[in-house]
Tab-separated table of C-alpha atoms and ligand atoms in Angstrom:
chain	number	residue	atom	x	y	z
A	1	MET	CA	-20.459	-3.488	2.475
A	2	SER	CA	-19.432	-7.136	2.049
A	3	SER	CA	-16.776	-8.504	4.409
A	4	ALA	CA	-14.369	-8.875	1.438
A	5	ALA	CA	-14.869	-5.198	0.591
A	6	ASN	CA	-14.363	-4.311	4.257
A	7	THR	CA	-11.030	-6.121	4.270
A	8	ILE	CA	-9.967	-4.254	1.138
A	9	ILE	CA	-10.861	-0.919	2.753
A	10	GLU	CA	-8.914	-1.834	5.909
A	11	LEU	CA	-5.843	-2.826	3.872
A	12	ALA	CA	-6.140	0.385	1.852
A	13	ALA	CA	-6.103	2.419	5.070
A	14	GLN	CA	-2.805	0.750	6.033
A	15	ALA	CA	-1.370	1.771	2.635
A	16	GLY	CA	-2.461	5.387	3.109
A	17	VAL	CA	-5.913	5.620	1.491
A	18	SER	CA	-8.961	6.062	3.700
A	19	LEU	CA	-12.632	5.759	2.752
A	20	GLU	CA	-15.416	7.399	4.704
A	21	MET	CA	-19.060	7.564	3.617
A	22	ARG	CA	-20.921	10.868	4.006
A	23	GLY	CA	-24.425	9.723	3.118
A	24	ASN	CA	-24.052	8.433	-0.430
A	25	VAL	CA	-20.841	10.391	-1.116
A	26	ALA	CA	-17.551	8.472	-0.719
A	27	LEU	CA	-14.822	10.617	0.779
A	28	ILE	CA	-11.427	9.221	-0.194
A	29	GLN	CA	-8.348	10.663	1.439
A	30	LEU	CA	-4.654	10.277	0.653
A	31	CYS	CA	-3.174	9.912	4.150
A	32	ARG	CA	0.632	10.141	3.885
A	33	PRO	CA	1.089	13.780	4.892
A	34	GLN	CA	4.626	13.151	6.207
A	35	LYS	CA	5.584	12.280	2.581
A	36	ARG	CA	3.270	14.917	1.101
A	37	ASN	CA	0.960	12.106	-0.041
A	38	ALA	CA	3.591	10.795	-2.454
A	39	LEU	CA	2.160	7.884	-4.427
A	40	SER	CA	3.963	4.674	-3.482
A	41	ASP	CA	3.177	1.444	-5.345
A	42	SER	CA	1.113	0.248	-2.375
A	43	LEU	CA	-0.816	3.514	-2.271
A	44	ILE	CA	-1.606	3.262	-5.997
A	45	GLU	CA	-2.813	-0.315	-5.478
A	46	ALA	CA	-4.933	0.825	-2.530
A	47	LEU	CA	-6.485	3.595	-4.608
A	48	ARG	CA	-7.396	1.062	-7.295
A	49	ASN	CA	-8.886	-1.311	-4.742
A	50	VAL	CA	-10.962	1.413	-3.095
A	51	PHE	CA	-12.391	2.645	-6.378
A	52	GLN	CA	-13.118	-0.908	-7.521
A	53	ASN	CA	-14.929	-1.660	-4.264
A	54	LEU	CA	-16.964	1.448	-3.542
A	55	PRO	CA	-19.986	0.678	-1.344
A	56	ALA	CA	-23.086	-0.050	-3.442
A	57	GLU	CA	-24.868	3.073	-2.142
A	58	THR	CA	-22.144	5.414	-3.483
A	59	LYS	CA	-23.473	8.045	-5.910
A	60	ALA	CA	-20.449	10.362	-6.101
A	61	ALA	CA	-16.902	10.483	-4.702
A	62	VAL	CA	-14.472	13.146	-3.505
A	63	VAL	CA	-10.692	12.663	-3.435
A	64	HIS	CA	-8.572	14.894	-1.210
A	65	GLY	CA	-5.205	14.922	0.534
A	66	GLN	CA	-4.280	15.114	4.201
A	67	GLY	CA	-1.844	17.800	5.352
A	68	ASP	CA	-0.532	20.817	3.458
A	69	HIS	CA	-0.601	19.312	-0.048
A	70	PHE	CA	-2.907	17.317	-2.261
A	71	CYS	CA	-0.132	15.100	-3.643
A	72	ALA	CA	3.618	15.262	-4.408
A	73	GLY	CA	3.382	12.681	-7.208
A	74	LEU	CA	5.321	9.466	-7.607
A	75	ASP	CA	7.154	8.323	-4.476
A	76	LEU	CA	10.661	9.033	-5.755
A	77	SER	CA	12.225	6.806	-3.101
A	78	GLU	CA	10.742	3.823	-4.990
A	79	LEU	CA	12.119	4.915	-8.346
A	80	LYS	CA	14.702	2.187	-8.588
A	81	GLU	CA	16.524	0.643	-11.525
A	82	ARG	CA	13.927	-0.928	-13.759
A	83	ASP	CA	14.437	-2.619	-17.067
A	84	ALA	CA	12.209	-1.597	-19.950
A	85	ALA	CA	9.613	-4.308	-19.324
A	86	GLU	CA	9.363	-3.519	-15.598
A	87	GLY	CA	8.982	0.154	-16.433
A	88	VAL	CA	6.111	-0.585	-18.803
A	89	PHE	CA	4.333	-2.771	-16.249
A	90	HIS	CA	4.812	-0.130	-13.544
A	91	SER	CA	3.275	2.549	-15.718
A	92	ARG	CA	0.457	0.198	-16.704
A	93	SER	CA	-0.325	-0.430	-13.024
A	94	TRP	CA	-0.915	3.311	-12.635
A	95	HIS	CA	-3.108	3.256	-15.735
A	96	VAL	CA	-5.302	0.541	-14.229
A	97	ALA	CA	-5.619	2.442	-10.940
A	98	LEU	CA	-6.403	5.812	-12.513
A	99	ASP	CA	-8.783	4.187	-15.005
A	100	ALA	CA	-10.615	2.826	-11.939
A	101	VAL	CA	-11.036	6.457	-10.831
A	102	GLU	CA	-12.072	7.844	-14.198
A	103	ALA	CA	-14.164	4.940	-15.453
A	104	GLY	CA	-15.601	3.810	-12.138
A	105	PRO	CA	-19.273	3.714	-11.214
A	106	VAL	CA	-19.627	7.344	-10.046
A	107	PRO	CA	-18.471	10.895	-10.827
A	108	VAL	CA	-15.321	11.830	-8.896
A	109	ILE	CA	-14.380	15.302	-7.692
A	110	ALA	CA	-10.821	16.208	-6.687
A	111	ALA	CA	-10.493	18.752	-3.867
A	112	LEU	CA	-7.073	20.345	-4.451
A	113	HIS	CA	-4.748	22.349	-2.254
A	114	GLY	CA	-0.998	22.917	-2.103
A	115	ALA	CA	1.117	20.807	-4.441
A	116	VAL	CA	-0.679	19.025	-7.272
A	117	VAL	CA	2.426	17.819	-9.013
A	118	GLY	CA	3.637	14.986	-11.213
A	119	GLY	CA	1.573	11.901	-10.502
A	120	GLY	CA	-0.614	14.040	-8.236
A	121	LEU	CA	-1.653	16.052	-11.273
A	122	GLU	CA	-2.193	12.789	-13.168
A	123	LEU	CA	-4.524	11.620	-10.399
A	124	ALA	CA	-6.376	14.952	-10.349
A	125	SER	CA	-6.726	14.753	-14.151
A	126	ALA	CA	-8.417	11.355	-13.867
A	127	CYS	CA	-11.202	12.936	-11.785
A	128	HIS	CA	-14.236	14.450	-13.479
A	129	ILE	CA	-14.268	17.798	-11.676
A	130	ARG	CA	-11.399	19.638	-9.957
A	131	VAL	CA	-11.985	22.195	-7.205
A	132	ALA	CA	-8.839	24.110	-6.223
A	133	ASP	CA	-8.263	26.397	-3.269
A	134	ALA	CA	-6.048	29.476	-3.418
A	135	SER	CA	-2.967	27.580	-2.138
A	136	THR	CA	-2.958	25.155	-5.077
A	137	PHE	CA	-0.064	24.935	-7.522
A	138	TYR	CA	0.423	22.656	-10.517
A	139	ALA	CA	3.660	21.296	-11.970
A	140	LEU	CA	5.110	18.372	-13.896
A	141	PRO	CA	8.632	18.073	-12.438
A	142	GLU	CA	9.175	14.838	-14.379
A	143	GLY	CA	10.923	16.876	-17.046
A	144	THR	CA	13.509	18.283	-14.662
A	145	ARG	CA	13.955	14.875	-12.956
A	146	GLY	CA	14.884	13.287	-16.298
A	147	ILE	CA	11.801	11.083	-16.449
A	148	PHE	CA	8.442	11.188	-18.239
A	149	VAL	CA	4.838	11.050	-17.093
A	150	GLY	CA	3.637	7.464	-16.739
A	151	GLY	CA	0.292	7.644	-14.979
A	152	GLY	CA	-1.881	8.727	-17.875
A	153	GLY	CA	-0.739	12.360	-17.846
A	154	ALA	CA	0.275	12.332	-21.504
A	155	VAL	CA	-3.329	11.521	-22.388
A	156	ARG	CA	-5.299	13.405	-19.745
A	157	VAL	CA	-3.325	16.612	-19.128
A	158	PRO	CA	-3.437	17.793	-22.772
A	159	LYS	CA	-7.215	17.313	-22.684
A	160	LEU	CA	-7.396	19.829	-19.820
A	161	VAL	CA	-4.862	22.448	-20.876
A	162	GLY	CA	-3.555	21.476	-24.321
A	163	ALA	CA	-0.348	19.732	-25.415
A	164	ALA	CA	1.527	23.052	-25.826
A	165	ARG	CA	1.109	23.994	-22.138
A	166	MET	CA	2.061	20.520	-20.994
A	167	THR	CA	5.168	20.587	-23.200
A	168	ASP	CA	6.164	23.964	-21.745
A	169	MET	CA	5.613	22.740	-18.164
A	170	MET	CA	7.790	19.688	-18.708
A	171	LEU	CA	10.512	21.407	-20.740
A	172	THR	CA	10.877	24.427	-18.447
A	173	GLY	CA	9.600	23.278	-15.041
A	174	ARG	CA	6.918	25.970	-15.161
A	175	VAL	CA	4.598	26.046	-12.149
A	176	TYR	CA	1.025	27.362	-12.427
A	177	ASN	CA	-0.517	29.069	-9.400
A	178	ALA	CA	-4.145	28.579	-8.416
A	179	VAL	CA	-5.508	31.574	-10.348
A	180	ASP	CA	-3.650	30.802	-13.572
A	181	GLY	CA	-4.376	27.093	-13.123
A	182	GLU	CA	-8.104	27.753	-13.158
A	183	ARG	CA	-7.747	30.169	-16.079
A	184	VAL	CA	-5.975	27.591	-18.271
A	185	GLY	CA	-8.306	24.733	-17.326
A	186	PHE	CA	-6.697	22.632	-14.618
A	187	ALA	CA	-9.591	23.326	-12.254
A	188	GLN	CA	-13.218	24.182	-12.965
A	189	TYR	CA	-13.671	25.858	-9.550
A	190	LEU	CA	-11.376	28.152	-7.551
A	191	VAL	CA	-12.256	28.823	-3.909
A	192	GLU	CA	-10.703	30.457	-0.857
A	193	GLU	CA	-7.869	28.698	0.917
A	194	GLY	CA	-9.181	25.811	3.026
A	195	GLN	CA	-12.549	25.631	1.209
A	196	ALA	CA	-11.881	23.081	-1.550
A	197	LEU	CA	-13.189	20.089	0.366
A	198	ASN	CA	-16.390	21.870	1.428
A	199	LYS	CA	-17.056	22.971	-2.147
A	200	ALA	CA	-16.264	19.505	-3.514
A	201	LEU	CA	-18.648	17.896	-1.022
A	202	GLU	CA	-21.368	20.401	-1.893
A	203	LEU	CA	-20.962	19.550	-5.604
A	204	ALA	CA	-20.849	15.814	-4.892
A	205	GLU	CA	-24.063	15.958	-2.875
A	206	ARG	CA	-25.757	17.727	-5.751
A	207	ILE	CA	-24.360	15.288	-8.353
A	208	ALA	CA	-25.613	12.402	-6.187
A	209	THR	CA	-29.200	13.602	-6.778
A	210	ASN	CA	-28.883	13.326	-10.591
A	211	ALA	CA	-30.501	10.513	-12.513
A	212	ARG	CA	-28.075	7.578	-12.546
A	213	MET	CA	-28.171	7.431	-16.335
A	214	THR	CA	-27.202	11.107	-16.582
A	215	ASN	CA	-24.092	10.565	-14.478
A	216	PHE	CA	-23.235	7.464	-16.488
A	217	ALA	CA	-23.675	9.292	-19.795
A	218	LEU	CA	-21.413	12.120	-18.645
A	219	THR	CA	-18.627	9.986	-17.176
A	220	HIS	CA	-18.624	7.050	-19.623
A	221	VAL	CA	-20.261	8.142	-22.868
A	222	LEU	CA	-19.344	11.821	-23.334
A	223	PRO	CA	-15.557	11.131	-23.093
A	224	ARG	CA	-15.930	8.514	-25.839
A	225	ILE	CA	-18.045	10.796	-28.022
A	226	ALA	CA	-15.357	13.470	-27.678
A	227	GLU	CA	-12.809	10.987	-29.117
A	228	GLN	CA	-14.997	9.851	-32.020
A	229	PRO	CA	-15.084	11.297	-35.519
A	230	ALA	CA	-17.941	13.800	-35.655
A	231	ASP	CA	-20.355	11.600	-37.594
A	232	HIS	CA	-19.794	8.688	-35.163
A	233	GLY	CA	-20.100	11.072	-32.228
A	234	LEU	CA	-23.409	12.420	-33.459
A	235	MET	CA	-24.734	8.882	-33.843
A	236	THR	CA	-23.578	7.906	-30.331
A	237	GLU	CA	-25.143	11.103	-28.991
A	238	ALA	CA	-28.471	10.268	-30.629
A	239	LEU	CA	-28.444	6.755	-29.131
A	240	MET	CA	-27.490	8.050	-25.679
A	241	ALA	CA	-30.126	10.790	-25.819
A	242	SER	CA	-32.769	8.235	-26.689
A	243	ILE	CA	-31.748	5.862	-23.890
A	244	ALA	CA	-31.593	8.671	-21.332
A	245	GLN	CA	-34.977	10.162	-22.162
A	246	SER	CA	-36.728	6.799	-22.204
A	247	ALA	CA	-35.850	6.147	-18.540
A	248	PRO	CA	-38.874	6.513	-16.200
A	249	GLU	CA	-36.836	8.800	-13.959
A	250	ALA	CA	-36.204	11.228	-16.843
A	251	LYS	CA	-39.905	11.275	-17.716
A	252	ALA	CA	-40.809	11.987	-14.084
A	253	ARG	CA	-38.273	14.822	-13.834
A	254	VAL	CA	-39.499	16.502	-17.043
A	255	ARG	CA	-43.138	16.120	-15.930
A	256	ALA	CA	-42.288	17.704	-12.577
A	257	PHE	CA	-40.911	20.769	-14.364
A	258	LEU	CA	-43.944	21.074	-16.644
A	259	GLU	CA	-46.191	20.888	-13.582
A	260	GLY	CA	-44.196	23.689	-11.911
A	261	LYS	CA	-42.790	21.320	-9.262
A	262	ALA	CA	-39.114	21.410	-10.261
A	263	ALA	CA	-36.544	24.197	-9.913
A	264	LYS	CA	-36.092	26.653	-12.795
A	265	VAL	CA	-32.629	27.460	-14.094
A	266	GLN	CA	-31.442	30.525	-12.149
A	267	LYS	CA	-29.415	33.386	-13.605
A	268	ALA	CA	-25.698	33.067	-12.713
A	269	ASP	CA	-24.236	35.499	-10.094
B	1	LIG	C1	8.741	12.808	-1.100
B	1	LIG	C2	8.118	13.300	-2.274
B	1	LIG	C3	8.055	12.422	-3.402
B	1	LIG	C4	8.058	14.850	-0.799
B	1	LIG	N1	8.581	11.187	-3.262
B	1	LIG	N2	9.248	11.572	-1.044
B	1	LIG	N3	7.396	14.617	-7.556
B	1	LIG	C5	8.239	15.639	-7.330
B	1	LIG	O1	9.278	15.777	-7.964
B	1	LIG	C6	7.857	16.571	-6.224
B	1	LIG	C7	8.814	16.394	-5.053
B	1	LIG	N4	8.340	17.087	-3.867
B	1	LIG	C8	8.448	18.435	-3.690
B	1	LIG	O2	8.832	19.155	-4.593
B	1	LIG	C9	8.093	18.974	-2.355
B	1	LIG	O3	8.185	17.905	-1.405
B	1	LIG	C10	6.663	19.568	-2.272
B	1	LIG	C11	6.599	20.881	-3.052
B	1	LIG	C12	5.598	18.604	-2.793
B	1	LIG	C13	6.312	19.840	-0.770
B	1	LIG	O4	7.340	20.636	-0.200
B	1	LIG	P1	7.464	20.680	1.406
B	1	LIG	O5	8.543	21.672	1.741
B	1	LIG	O6	6.123	20.863	2.020
B	1	LIG	O7	7.913	19.194	1.867
B	1	LIG	P2	9.369	18.525	1.794
B	1	LIG	O8	10.184	18.948	2.973
B	1	LIG	O9	9.994	18.674	0.476
B	1	LIG	O10	8.997	16.963	1.939
B	1	LIG	C14	8.629	16.368	3.167
B	1	LIG	C15	9.054	14.912	3.103
B	1	LIG	O11	8.339	14.263	2.060
B	1	LIG	C16	10.518	14.731	2.764
B	1	LIG	O12	10.969	13.558	3.390
B	1	LIG	P3	11.771	13.592	4.789
B	1	LIG	O13	12.027	12.152	5.098
B	1	LIG	O14	13.008	14.405	4.503
B	1	LIG	O15	10.848	14.281	5.783
B	1	LIG	C17	10.505	14.516	1.277
B	1	LIG	O16	11.635	13.806	0.800
B	1	LIG	C18	9.246	13.699	1.129
B	1	LIG	N5	8.685	13.804	-0.216
B	1	LIG	N6	7.722	14.566	-2.060
B	1	LIG	C19	9.170	10.797	-2.113
B	1	LIG	N7	7.466	12.772	-4.536
B	1	LIG	C20	3.653	7.642	-12.863
B	1	LIG	S1	4.900	8.661	-13.172
B	1	LIG	C21	4.751	10.015	-12.172
B	1	LIG	C22	6.056	10.735	-12.113
B	1	LIG	C23	6.104	11.765	-11.038
B	1	LIG	O17	5.175	11.988	-10.324
B	1	LIG	S2	7.567	12.622	-10.952
B	1	LIG	C24	7.251	13.908	-9.840
B	1	LIG	C25	7.653	13.523	-8.465
């Protein structure tokens, strides 16, 4: 890591975001357990800086929270009087930070437990995979606090669970437990209490072995294809497919399978 990047990581740690490398997996922790990892402005800035300065060897990342909860959302103690312009800029600063998570260089997995609420759910939604343990619960208390989502939730949450469920959560204060949360699409994996981080690391280590172009296609190209009109999407898919299969690494991987040297797809349990 460059010395400038080192300084950024040290400053991020002071703001409540730590970075630790486990091989080529970056483990990023929200470290404000006394405030249930509430997202202060400085913590949001730190998150952006960490994701924009991941060590060059990083192939996948895991985000998790210290203490009993993943994240209690916006730090409400900072919710002061803002005029309309300040409010817009504040929301946009979250957008930049969470875009750095979603559109950064590597796939990101959220390991969830306890509260995943408000801005915490917006952060989880910016990750590519969510692993929840049995203690996880999801809510958008913005509705009952008289405010609105501002960290990308209006765009990302409906993609996971649909606009109707998000509307219900915000109008009624509905809370989803871990089982129902996985059923409706908040998380792709549900594991025993205390096991989310282990499972997320296991997935990250596997993802880190993928061809780089595959991970890029899935985190940067597929989301755009999903937003395109079908005929544009099919064209983008054809271009991406051609680029991916022309890479020497793809050719080597296919050859390895044909020569019986690569794993077969196994039946699911
Ligand atoms: C906080 C925050 C916070 C806790 N901002 N300080 N988010 C919310 O509306 C959720 C608010 N939090 C809660 O509902 C609960 O704290 C939890 C369910 C997450 C956890 O409960 P619990 O019993 O484990 O902790 P606690 O006793 O409520 O909180 C411990 C301390 O953290 C306490 O401070 P203390 O000084 O009295 O010890 C709390 O005040 C503090 N704390 N959550 C500030 N969020 C871009 S827009 C996004 C908009 C939103 O995210 S709105 C949703 C905000």
